[in-house]
Structure formats: C-alpha cells, structure tokens
Coordinates of C-alpha atoms in Angstrom, one line a residue:
M1 CA 123.1 110.8 103.4
A2 CA 123.5 112.5 106.8
G3 CA 120.5 112.9 109.2
N4 CA 120.4 116.7 108.7
D5 CA 120.2 116.2 105.0
L6 CA 117.1 114.0 105.0
P7 CA 113.8 115.2 103.6
S8 CA 111.1 116.3 105.9
P9 CA 108.5 113.8 107.3
Y10 CA 104.9 113.6 106.0
D11 CA 102.5 115.2 108.4
P12 CA 98.9 116.4 108.4
Q13 CA 99.7 120.0 107.9
D14 CA 99.6 119.2 104.2
K15 CA 95.9 118.9 103.6
Q16 CA 96.5 117.0 100.3
S17 CA 98.4 114.2 102.0
F18 CA 97.1 110.9 103.2
S19 CA 98.3 111.8 106.7
Y20 CA 95.5 114.6 106.8
V21 CA 92.9 112.1 105.6
T22 CA 94.3 109.8 108.4
V23 CA 93.9 112.2 111.2
T24 CA 90.6 113.6 110.1
K25 CA 88.9 110.4 109.0
R26 CA 90.8 107.1 109.5
W27 CA 91.8 107.5 113.1
P28 CA 88.5 108.7 114.4
V29 CA 86.9 105.6 112.8
I30 CA 89.5 103.3 114.4
I31 CA 89.0 104.8 117.8
T32 CA 85.2 104.6 117.4
N33 CA 85.7 100.9 116.6
V34 CA 87.6 100.5 119.9
I35 CA 84.8 102.2 121.8
D36 CA 82.2 99.9 120.1
C37 CA 84.2 96.8 120.9
V38 CA 84.6 97.6 124.6
H39 CA 80.9 98.7 124.8
R40 CA 79.7 95.4 123.2
T41 CA 81.9 93.4 125.6
N42 CA 80.5 95.5 128.6
H43 CA 77.0 94.8 127.3
D44 CA 77.6 91.1 127.2
L45 CA 79.1 91.2 130.7
T46 CA 76.1 93.1 132.0
M47 CA 73.8 90.4 130.4
S48 CA 75.8 87.5 131.8
S49 CA 74.7 85.4 134.7
R50 CA 76.4 86.2 138.0
D51 CA 76.9 84.5 141.4
S52 CA 78.6 85.5 144.5
V53 CA 82.0 84.4 143.2
N54 CA 82.2 86.2 139.8
G55 CA 79.7 89.0 140.4
D56 CA 82.3 91.4 141.9
I57 CA 84.8 90.6 139.2
I58 CA 82.3 91.3 136.4
N59 CA 81.2 94.6 138.0
R60 CA 84.9 95.7 138.4
R61 CA 85.6 94.7 134.8
I62 CA 82.5 96.6 133.5
A63 CA 83.7 99.7 135.5
E64 CA 87.2 99.5 134.0
G65 CA 85.6 99.2 130.6
K66 CA 83.7 102.4 131.1
V67 CA 86.9 104.2 131.9
I68 CA 88.5 102.9 128.7
I69 CA 85.6 104.2 126.7
E70 CA 85.9 107.6 128.4
K71 CA 89.6 107.8 127.5
A72 CA 88.8 106.8 123.9
S73 CA 86.0 109.4 123.6
G74 CA 88.3 112.0 125.1
L75 CA 91.1 111.2 122.6
K76 CA 88.6 111.7 119.7
Y77 CA 87.7 115.1 121.0
E78 CA 91.4 116.2 121.5
M79 CA 92.4 114.8 118.1
A80 CA 89.7 116.7 116.2
R81 CA 90.7 120.0 117.9
D82 CA 94.5 119.6 117.3
K83 CA 95.3 119.3 121.0
P84 CA 98.7 118.3 122.2
L85 CA 99.7 114.6 122.4
L86 CA 100.0 113.7 126.1
P87 CA 102.7 111.5 127.5
V88 CA 102.2 107.8 127.4
P89 CA 101.4 106.6 131.0
D90 CA 103.8 104.3 132.6
D91 CA 101.9 101.0 132.3
G92 CA 105.0 98.8 132.9
G93 CA 105.3 98.0 129.1
S94 CA 108.0 98.7 126.6
H95 CA 109.1 101.9 125.1
V96 CA 107.3 104.4 127.5
D97 CA 110.3 106.6 128.0
L98 CA 111.2 106.3 124.3
Y99 CA 107.9 107.5 123.2
N100 CA 107.7 110.4 125.8
D101 CA 111.2 111.6 125.2
E102 CA 110.5 111.8 121.5
L103 CA 107.2 113.5 122.2
Q104 CA 109.0 116.1 124.4
K105 CA 111.5 116.9 121.5
L106 CA 108.6 117.3 119.1
A107 CA 106.6 119.5 121.3
S108 CA 109.7 121.7 122.0
S109 CA 109.9 122.2 118.2
G110 CA 106.3 123.1 117.8
K111 CA 105.3 119.7 116.4
G112 CA 103.6 118.1 119.4
T113 CA 99.9 118.3 118.3
W114 CA 97.8 116.0 116.3
F115 CA 97.9 118.2 113.1
T116 CA 101.6 119.1 113.4
C117 CA 103.2 115.8 114.6
P118 CA 105.0 113.7 112.0
W119 CA 102.6 111.1 110.8
L120 CA 104.8 107.9 111.4
Y121 CA 105.5 108.8 115.1
A122 CA 101.8 109.9 115.7
E123 CA 100.4 106.6 114.3
C124 CA 102.9 104.5 116.3
Y125 CA 102.1 106.6 119.4
L126 CA 98.3 106.2 118.9
Y127 CA 98.5 102.4 119.1
R128 CA 101.0 102.5 122.1
L129 CA 98.6 104.8 123.9
I130 CA 95.6 102.6 123.2
R131 CA 97.6 99.7 124.5
S132 CA 98.2 101.6 127.8
W133 CA 94.4 101.9 128.4
F134 CA 94.1 98.2 128.6
A135 CA 97.4 97.4 130.3
L136 CA 96.6 99.8 133.3
T137 CA 93.5 97.7 134.1
E138 CA 93.1 94.6 136.2
H139 CA 90.7 92.7 134.0
W140 CA 91.4 93.9 130.5
T141 CA 95.1 93.6 130.4
Q142 CA 95.3 91.0 127.6
F143 CA 92.3 92.3 125.6
D144 CA 92.8 93.1 122.0
P145 CA 90.1 95.4 120.8
F146 CA 90.9 94.5 117.2
F147 CA 90.8 90.8 117.5
L148 CA 87.2 90.2 116.7
L149 CA 87.6 92.3 113.5
K150 CA 90.6 90.4 112.5
E151 CA 88.9 87.1 113.1
E152 CA 85.7 88.1 111.2
T153 CA 87.7 89.2 108.3
F154 CA 89.7 86.1 108.2
K155 CA 86.5 84.0 108.2
G156 CA 85.4 86.0 105.2
S157 CA 88.5 85.0 103.4
G158 CA 87.6 81.3 103.2
A159 CA 87.2 81.1 99.4
A160 CA 90.7 82.6 98.8
V161 CA 92.2 80.3 101.6
Y162 CA 90.7 77.2 100.1
Q163 CA 91.8 78.2 96.6
L164 CA 95.4 78.6 97.8
A165 CA 95.2 75.2 99.6
M166 CA 94.2 73.5 96.3
T167 CA 97.1 75.3 94.5
M168 CA 99.5 73.9 97.1
A169 CA 97.9 70.4 96.8
E170 CA 98.6 70.6 93.0
I171 CA 102.3 71.5 93.7
D172 CA 102.5 68.8 96.2
S173 CA 101.4 66.1 93.8
E174 CA 104.0 63.5 93.1
A175 CA 104.2 64.3 89.4
E176 CA 104.5 68.0 90.1
R177 CA 107.3 67.5 92.8
S178 CA 109.3 65.1 90.6
S179 CA 109.3 67.5 87.7
L180 CA 110.0 70.5 89.8
D181 CA 113.2 69.2 91.3
N182 CA 115.5 70.4 88.6
D183 CA 113.3 72.7 86.6
L184 CA 114.3 76.2 87.5
T185 CA 112.1 77.8 84.8
R186 CA 109.0 76.3 86.5
L187 CA 110.2 77.1 89.9
E188 CA 110.7 80.7 88.8
I189 CA 107.1 80.9 87.4
L190 CA 105.7 79.6 90.7
F191 CA 107.9 82.0 92.7
D192 CA 106.5 84.9 90.8
E193 CA 103.0 83.7 91.5
M194 CA 103.8 83.3 95.1
I195 CA 105.2 86.8 95.3
Q196 CA 102.1 88.3 93.6
M197 CA 99.9 86.4 96.1
C198 CA 101.8 87.8 99.0
F199 CA 101.6 91.5 98.1
W200 CA 98.0 91.4 97.0
G201 CA 97.2 89.6 100.2
N202 CA 98.3 92.8 101.8
A203 CA 95.1 94.3 100.5
T204 CA 93.5 93.2 103.7
D205 CA 94.7 96.0 106.0
L206 CA 91.9 96.7 108.4
S207 CA 93.2 100.1 109.5
L208 CA 93.0 101.3 105.9
L209 CA 90.0 99.6 104.6
T210 CA 87.6 101.1 107.1
T211 CA 84.8 101.8 104.6
L212 CA 84.9 98.7 102.4
S213 CA 82.2 95.9 102.6
S214 CA 83.4 92.4 103.2
G215 CA 82.6 91.8 99.5
D216 CA 85.0 94.4 98.4
I217 CA 87.7 93.0 100.6
E218 CA 87.0 89.4 99.2
K219 CA 87.6 90.9 95.6
L220 CA 90.9 92.4 96.7
Q221 CA 92.0 89.0 98.0
S222 CA 91.4 87.2 94.6
V223 CA 94.2 84.8 94.0
G224 CA 93.1 83.3 90.7
K225 CA 95.6 83.3 87.8
D226 CA 93.4 85.6 85.6
A227 CA 93.1 88.1 88.5
Q228 CA 96.9 88.1 88.9
A229 CA 97.4 88.6 85.2
A230 CA 95.2 91.5 85.3
S231 CA 96.9 92.9 88.4
R232 CA 100.5 93.0 86.8
K233 CA 99.7 96.4 85.0
Y234 CA 99.7 97.9 88.4
I235 CA 103.1 96.9 89.4
L236 CA 105.2 100.0 89.0
R237 CA 108.6 98.5 89.5
N238 CA 109.1 94.7 89.1
D239 CA 112.5 93.6 90.2
I240 CA 111.3 90.0 90.7
D241 CA 114.0 88.7 88.1
T242 CA 116.7 90.2 90.4
A243 CA 115.1 88.6 93.5
W244 CA 115.0 85.2 91.7
S245 CA 118.6 85.4 90.5
Y246 CA 119.7 86.1 94.1
L247 CA 117.4 83.5 95.6
K248 CA 118.6 80.6 93.3
S249 CA 122.2 81.2 94.4
L250 CA 121.3 80.1 97.8
R251 CA 121.4 76.6 99.3
G252 CA 120.0 76.1 102.8
G253 CA 119.3 79.7 103.4
R254 CA 117.2 81.4 106.2
L255 CA 114.2 83.3 105.4
D256 CA 112.9 86.1 107.6
I257 CA 109.6 87.6 107.3
V258 CA 108.7 90.9 109.1
L259 CA 104.9 90.3 109.2
D260 CA 102.3 92.9 108.5
N261 CA 98.5 91.8 108.6
A262 CA 96.9 88.9 110.4
G263 CA 94.4 86.6 108.9
F264 CA 94.5 86.0 105.1
E265 CA 97.9 87.8 104.5
Y266 CA 99.4 85.8 107.3
V267 CA 98.2 82.6 105.4
T268 CA 100.0 83.9 102.3
D269 CA 103.2 84.4 104.2
L270 CA 103.0 80.9 105.6
I271 CA 102.4 79.6 102.0
L272 CA 105.3 81.4 100.6
A273 CA 107.6 80.0 103.2
D274 CA 106.1 76.6 102.8
F275 CA 106.7 76.6 99.1
L276 CA 110.4 77.8 99.4
I277 CA 111.1 75.1 102.1
S278 CA 109.2 72.2 100.6
H279 CA 109.8 72.7 96.9
T280 CA 113.1 74.5 96.3
P281 CA 116.7 73.7 97.3
F282 CA 117.4 77.4 98.2
I283 CA 115.6 77.6 101.5
D284 CA 115.4 74.2 103.2
S285 CA 118.3 73.3 105.5
A286 CA 121.9 73.7 106.7
V287 CA 121.5 76.4 109.5
F288 CA 119.0 76.2 112.3
Q289 CA 118.6 79.4 114.2
L290 CA 117.8 78.4 117.8
S291 CA 116.3 81.9 118.6
R292 CA 115.8 85.2 117.0
H293 CA 119.2 86.2 118.1
L294 CA 120.8 83.7 115.9
V295 CA 122.5 81.2 118.2
M296 CA 124.0 78.9 115.6
L297 CA 123.5 75.1 115.9
I298 CA 124.2 72.4 113.3
A299 CA 120.9 71.0 112.1
S300 CA 119.3 69.6 109.0
I301 CA 116.3 71.9 109.0
L302 CA 115.6 75.6 108.1
I303 CA 114.0 78.2 110.2
A304 CA 111.5 80.6 108.7
L305 CA 111.7 83.4 111.1
S306 CA 108.7 85.5 111.5
S307 CA 108.4 88.7 113.5
P308 CA 104.9 89.4 115.0
K309 CA 104.1 92.6 117.0
Q310 CA 103.8 92.3 120.7
I311 CA 100.9 94.6 121.3
P312 CA 97.7 95.2 119.2
W313 CA 99.3 97.3 116.4
F314 CA 97.8 99.1 113.4
V315 CA 94.5 97.2 113.8
S316 CA 95.3 94.2 111.7
D317 CA 99.0 93.5 112.4
V318 CA 99.8 89.9 113.5
T319 CA 100.2 89.5 117.3
P320 CA 101.2 86.2 119.0
P321 CA 97.5 85.5 119.9
D322 CA 96.6 86.0 116.2
A323 CA 99.1 83.4 115.2
R324 CA 97.9 80.8 117.6
A325 CA 94.2 81.6 116.7
L326 CA 94.9 81.2 113.0
L327 CA 96.4 77.8 113.3
A328 CA 93.4 76.7 115.6
A329 CA 90.9 78.1 113.1
I330 CA 92.3 77.3 109.7
S331 CA 91.2 73.7 109.7
S332 CA 87.5 74.6 110.0
I333 CA 87.3 78.0 108.3
P334 CA 83.8 78.4 106.7
A335 CA 83.6 79.4 103.1
T336 CA 81.7 79.4 99.9
I337 CA 83.9 78.5 97.0
P338 CA 83.9 80.7 93.9
E339 CA 83.2 79.3 90.5
Q340 CA 84.7 80.7 87.3
D341 CA 82.3 81.8 84.6
D342 CA 83.4 82.1 81.0
S343 CA 81.6 85.5 80.7
N344 CA 83.5 86.9 83.6
A345 CA 87.3 87.1 84.0
T346 CA 86.9 87.9 87.7
F347 CA 87.8 85.0 90.1
Y348 CA 84.8 85.7 92.2
F349 CA 81.4 85.0 90.5
T350 CA 79.1 82.5 91.9
A351 CA 79.6 80.4 95.2
R352 CA 79.2 76.8 96.3
P353 CA 80.1 74.9 99.5
P354 CA 83.7 73.7 99.7
S355 CA 84.2 70.2 98.1
D356 CA 85.9 67.2 99.7
S357 CA 89.0 68.0 97.8
H358 CA 89.1 71.6 99.1
L359 CA 88.6 70.4 102.6
S360 CA 91.3 67.7 102.2
A361 CA 93.8 70.2 100.7
L362 CA 93.3 72.6 103.6
H363 CA 93.6 70.0 106.2
K364 CA 96.7 68.6 104.7
L365 CA 98.2 72.2 104.7
H366 CA 97.2 72.8 108.2
H367 CA 98.8 69.6 109.5
R368 CA 102.1 70.3 107.6
W369 CA 102.3 73.7 109.1
L370 CA 101.7 72.3 112.6
K371 CA 104.5 69.9 111.9
Y372 CA 106.9 72.6 110.7
F373 CA 106.2 74.5 113.8
E374 CA 106.9 71.6 115.9
D375 CA 110.1 70.7 114.0
G376 CA 111.3 74.3 114.0
K377 CA 111.1 74.7 110.2
F378 CA 108.7 77.5 111.0
R379 CA 109.4 79.7 114.0
L380 CA 107.5 82.6 115.3
N381 CA 109.3 85.1 117.5
G382 CA 107.7 86.1 120.7
C383 CA 105.0 83.5 120.5
P384 CA 105.3 80.9 123.4
G385 CA 103.6 77.7 122.3
L386 CA 104.9 77.9 118.8
A387 CA 108.5 77.0 118.0
G388 CA 110.8 80.0 118.4
G389 CA 108.8 81.8 121.2
L390 CA 110.5 83.4 124.1
S391 CA 110.0 80.1 125.8
G392 CA 109.4 76.6 124.3
G393 CA 110.3 75.3 121.0
P394 CA 113.3 73.1 120.2
G395 CA 116.4 74.0 122.2
A396 CA 114.8 76.7 124.3
N397 CA 117.4 78.7 126.1
S398 CA 116.5 79.9 129.7
D399 CA 119.6 81.9 130.2
P400 CA 118.3 85.3 131.7
Q401 CA 120.7 87.4 129.6
E402 CA 119.7 85.5 126.4
L403 CA 116.0 85.9 127.1
A404 CA 116.4 89.5 127.8
Q405 CA 118.2 90.0 124.5
R406 CA 115.3 88.1 122.7
Q407 CA 112.7 90.2 124.4
S408 CA 114.6 93.4 123.2
G409 CA 114.4 92.0 119.6
V410 CA 110.8 91.2 119.8
E411 CA 109.9 94.7 121.2
F412 CA 111.8 96.5 118.5
W413 CA 109.1 96.3 116.0
T414 CA 106.7 98.6 118.0
R415 CA 109.2 101.4 118.3
P416 CA 108.2 104.7 116.7
Y417 CA 111.3 105.2 114.6
S418 CA 112.4 104.4 111.1
Y419 CA 114.3 101.2 110.4
R420 CA 117.5 102.9 109.8
E421 CA 118.2 102.2 113.4
L422 CA 118.2 98.5 112.6
A423 CA 121.7 98.6 111.3
D424 CA 123.1 99.4 114.8
Y425 CA 120.4 97.5 116.9
P426 CA 121.7 94.5 118.8
R427 CA 121.8 91.6 116.3
M428 CA 119.5 93.7 114.1
A429 CA 116.6 92.6 116.2
G430 CA 117.1 89.0 115.1
L431 CA 117.6 89.7 111.4
E432 CA 121.4 89.5 111.4
G433 CA 122.7 86.7 109.2
S434 CA 119.5 86.2 107.3
S435 CA 119.7 84.9 103.8
L436 CA 116.6 87.0 102.8
V437 CA 114.4 89.4 104.8
I438 CA 111.0 90.2 103.4
F439 CA 109.4 93.3 104.8
K440 CA 105.6 93.0 104.3
G441 CA 103.2 95.9 104.0
D442 CA 102.8 99.6 104.1
L443 CA 103.9 100.3 107.7
N444 CA 107.1 98.4 107.2
Y445 CA 107.7 100.2 103.9
R446 CA 107.1 103.6 105.7
K447 CA 109.6 102.7 108.3
L448 CA 112.2 101.5 105.7
T449 CA 111.8 104.9 104.0
G450 CA 111.4 106.9 107.2
D451 CA 108.0 108.1 105.8
L452 CA 109.9 111.1 104.4
R453 CA 109.2 113.2 101.4
W454 CA 111.7 111.5 99.1
A455 CA 111.5 112.1 95.4
P456 CA 109.9 109.0 93.8
S457 CA 113.1 108.2 91.8
T458 CA 115.3 108.2 94.8
P459 CA 117.2 104.8 94.8
F460 CA 115.9 102.4 97.6
D461 CA 119.4 101.7 98.9
V462 CA 120.0 105.4 99.4
V463 CA 116.7 105.7 101.2
I464 CA 117.4 103.0 103.8
G465 CA 120.9 104.5 104.5
P466 CA 122.9 102.4 106.9
L467 CA 120.6 99.5 106.5
S468 CA 121.8 99.0 102.9
G469 CA 124.0 96.0 102.5
K470 CA 123.4 94.6 106.0
V471 CA 121.0 92.0 104.9
P472 CA 119.3 91.1 101.6
I473 CA 115.9 92.8 101.6
L474 CA 112.7 92.3 99.6
S475 CA 109.9 94.8 100.3
L476 CA 106.4 93.7 99.4
R477 CA 103.9 96.7 99.5
T478 CA 100.8 97.8 98.0
N479 CA 100.8 101.6 98.0
K480 CA 98.7 102.9 100.9
A481 CA 100.8 106.1 101.9
D482 CA 102.3 109.0 100.1
V483 CA 105.9 107.9 100.3
I484 CA 107.3 105.9 97.4
V485 CA 110.8 105.5 96.1
G486 CA 112.8 103.5 93.5
L487 CA 110.7 104.4 90.5
P488 CA 112.1 105.1 87.0
E489 CA 112.9 108.9 86.6
G490 CA 109.8 110.9 85.9
L491 CA 107.2 108.1 86.5
G492 CA 106.1 109.3 89.9
E493 CA 105.6 113.0 88.7
Q494 CA 103.8 111.7 85.7
M495 CA 101.3 109.7 87.7
D496 CA 100.8 112.6 90.2
S497 CA 99.7 114.9 87.3
D498 CA 97.6 112.3 85.4
P499 CA 93.9 112.4 86.3
A500 CA 93.6 108.7 85.3
T501 CA 96.0 107.8 88.2
E502 CA 94.6 110.1 90.8
G503 CA 95.2 108.7 94.3
W504 CA 97.8 106.2 93.0
R505 CA 99.9 106.6 96.1
T506 CA 97.3 105.6 98.6
S507 CA 94.6 103.6 96.9
G508 CA 96.3 100.1 97.5
R509 CA 95.9 99.4 93.7
Y510 CA 99.6 99.9 92.8
V511 CA 102.7 97.9 93.9
N512 CA 106.5 98.3 93.9
H513 CA 108.7 95.6 95.3
I514 CA 112.5 96.2 95.5
P515 CA 115.1 93.5 96.5
I516 CA 118.6 94.3 97.6
A517 CA 121.4 91.8 97.1
L518 CA 123.7 91.2 100.1
Q519 CA 126.8 93.5 99.8
T520 CA 130.2 92.7 101.2

C-alpha cells in the first residue's frame, strides 16, 4: 500500500478518541508528576546540609530545577489552550532536527497544535521535549523524572515477582527438566503460559494507569493459573499455535525483544527469554551476536537481544539505568505473598511474608540472570555494564565506525515515526537476522501500525507494509489505544457497537497478538 493510500492518523480532533482523552487528561497528569518530582527533589536539596564546597552546587541545582518547573507549567498552559508545538531546543541529543523538520511540515499543513497534531508524533515529541529540559542543565542532565515512580511500582510488584520465581524453580527442578527435554506438548503448554504472563505484565504502563491505586495495579499483574484462565476470554485473536509451530522449527535461534515497560514487565520479559534459553532447544545456541549490529561470531551461546530506550520515554519504558537498577534490586524486593482461598478464584486474597522457598527461588533466578548477562546469553543494547552495551561485554568492539552504527541503532527507538521505516534502516536497528522479534506493549504496536485509522479486520502484514517478511514478528499488546488490526471480519465493529464492551479499544482488558513467519 503506497504512502498516499494510507488511512489518516489518530488525532485529538476526534473527541471520541483516546487521543483526545490523552491531551486533555493523561498528559496534564504526567506533566504534573514531573513538576512534583522536581519540586520534591528541590525541597530535599533545600533541606540538605551544606558546606563551602557543595553549597554553591546545590544552589545552582535548585535554580535549574525551578526553571524546569517553569517550563513544565508553561507547557501545561499551552497544551490546554491548543497552542502550537514549539521546536525542540538543540540540547546536543539525538533527533532534534528530525523532530523539528517534521513539526515544520505539520505546521505548514495546519496540524501543528496540540489538538490538531497526529497523536503518535505529539506523544513522542512530548517526551523528547521533556528530555531537553534536563539535558540543557548542568546538574540535572542524567535525571529521570519517572524513575522513582517506576521503582515504587516495581517494589509493589513483589508478590507477582516471587510467584514467577517459584514457577521457574518448579520448571528448573531435575524431574521437570528431564521430562521436558523431548516433551513438545508440555513445552507448548508452558510457552502459552509464558506468553500470557508477558502480555498481561504489560498492564503496568504508568503513563496509562495514572488514576489506579497500587492495589489495582497489583491485581492487573496477577500471574496465577486461575487468573490466566479467566483472562483468555479477553484474547481477541490468538495465533499462539502459529507462533509455536514456527518456534519449534528453530534450533539455536536468536530472540530479540523490543522492550516496553520497566519493572515487573521487564521481569516477565527476562523470564520468557530465560525459559526459551534454559528449557527449549529452539533458542539456545549456535549464533552469538557480538553487538546489536549482528557481527557474526562462532559461539556456543545465544544472545537474547533487548532494546531499551535511551531517554526517559513514555513514563515507564525501560531505560539503561532501569535495567541496572532492576538487577540490583530484584534480590531484595520487599513483598507480601498472596494466599489462595477456596472461596475466591482471584490470585490475590490474603497476604503473608515471603517464605524461605520464595526467597531461595528469587535469589537463584537473580544469580542466573547475572550469569547470563556476564556470559552474553542475555544482552542489553545501549547499556554499558551489561553485556551488549555500547561498551563492555564479551568481544566489545571499539572501532569508531562500528560504535557509531551501534549508537544509531539504539537511538532508532525514540524516533517519532512508524516502524515501516525499519525495513530500510541500517541493519534494521539491530533486528536484521533475528529468529524472532517480540514487540512489547502499546506504543510498539502503535508504531507497527502507524497509529492509523485502519479497519479492524485489515491484515497485520498489510498494515506493517515493507516490514512484512523482513523478520518474524510477534506483537504482544493489551489494547490501550484506538488502533487495532488483524481481527476477524466484523468483530471490531460488533464490539464498537455493543454497550457491554464499551471502551474495549483502550481499557487494557483485551489482547490480540499476531505472529508473522519469516518469508523468503
């Protein structure tokens, strides 16, 4: 389908769309949270002890914090009054010209204000603009205004994390491992459970769950078997059989995960990769990718190649500091462990402290993941200090041209465009040659589909255009935006008109996941 024939993008001019809700409600809350975070940090700095050495530095940082608060407050005012988006200031970071050139094109076509701009561009622009506020300072350059929220939410996920660790411990038992070796039926059942775990883990999207309590989020993260069984009715298109048939044809394949949320969801991503590497013959060895740009070496270990975002992105998306913090925190995460009650089918009912077996299971998982990062079985792009970063890791390459190409791949994920451009991007931003690419979460789904007004029955391979057939794709997404494709004919329209399913496109209660086998 040619570019001129594509549907129009979602934008806030449609007051019935989630993009309108976003610009009127969600974004103001997110900006207010940034203001509160900087204000609290400034307060702590004001109350901190000072001496002749650090007093001037603290004063300068407080003054810079006040400027950031002023910029954020001004943005809220302009957004509410449908003012034009202003150019991203040159902060020395990536994509400034890219964003500003696109903004100029939009403005020239009458779509350069907060209520007329395409939603996908405007949301990417918002986080790139927020990044510039901090990048232009002397003392806030590395500050992530969303980090504490991500950290607090992860600590509140302790029950689910311990439960997953216990599940992995059961799979790891000698009896389980010996019986799993050649039992494709049982492996398929476990794979299905792992996939469910991954897409319901996406319920923790802090940019979307701005009004839910920690208890509400905990319920959304339920990973018990009963909860998963109850959730199956919300899967609108389940192509997991196709995904499994493709996966079991692999031997020694490479898994790529384009990450979404930090914290609990990132834990589920690691567990899925761990399961496929540790317990199946499909993703375990043969090709070791030295870097994201797929320098081929002969090795006996697999690389699970994850793609974090390089700047604070969509509140809860994984950044390199998040990845390091998770590995540091996971072995001591506080939690109360839920107990199952016969009168209540819900996983969460009552609570008790974690047992020795829970603690042992989590510590074992933690140490194995550290070992996988050290060995290169897990790699994390753009994260120095973990295997696969721009520096460090097994076989790190210091060639300037190679490092520049790697950096380009890392920065791809914070561009404002759809993933159609991946097809022609150098080495597909590191995905070229992958055995399976899993795109996690709502933003990645919006970018795969261009966030355009497709008919719900439009085939997924048509929607992704030139990306179709380049690499095998599995998209895992709970529905939190209007765009949806690949459904059976008439199902989307039926759900749009049924009062019982009102809000199904954006509630996060429904799922569709669609694999695409590699085409030659």
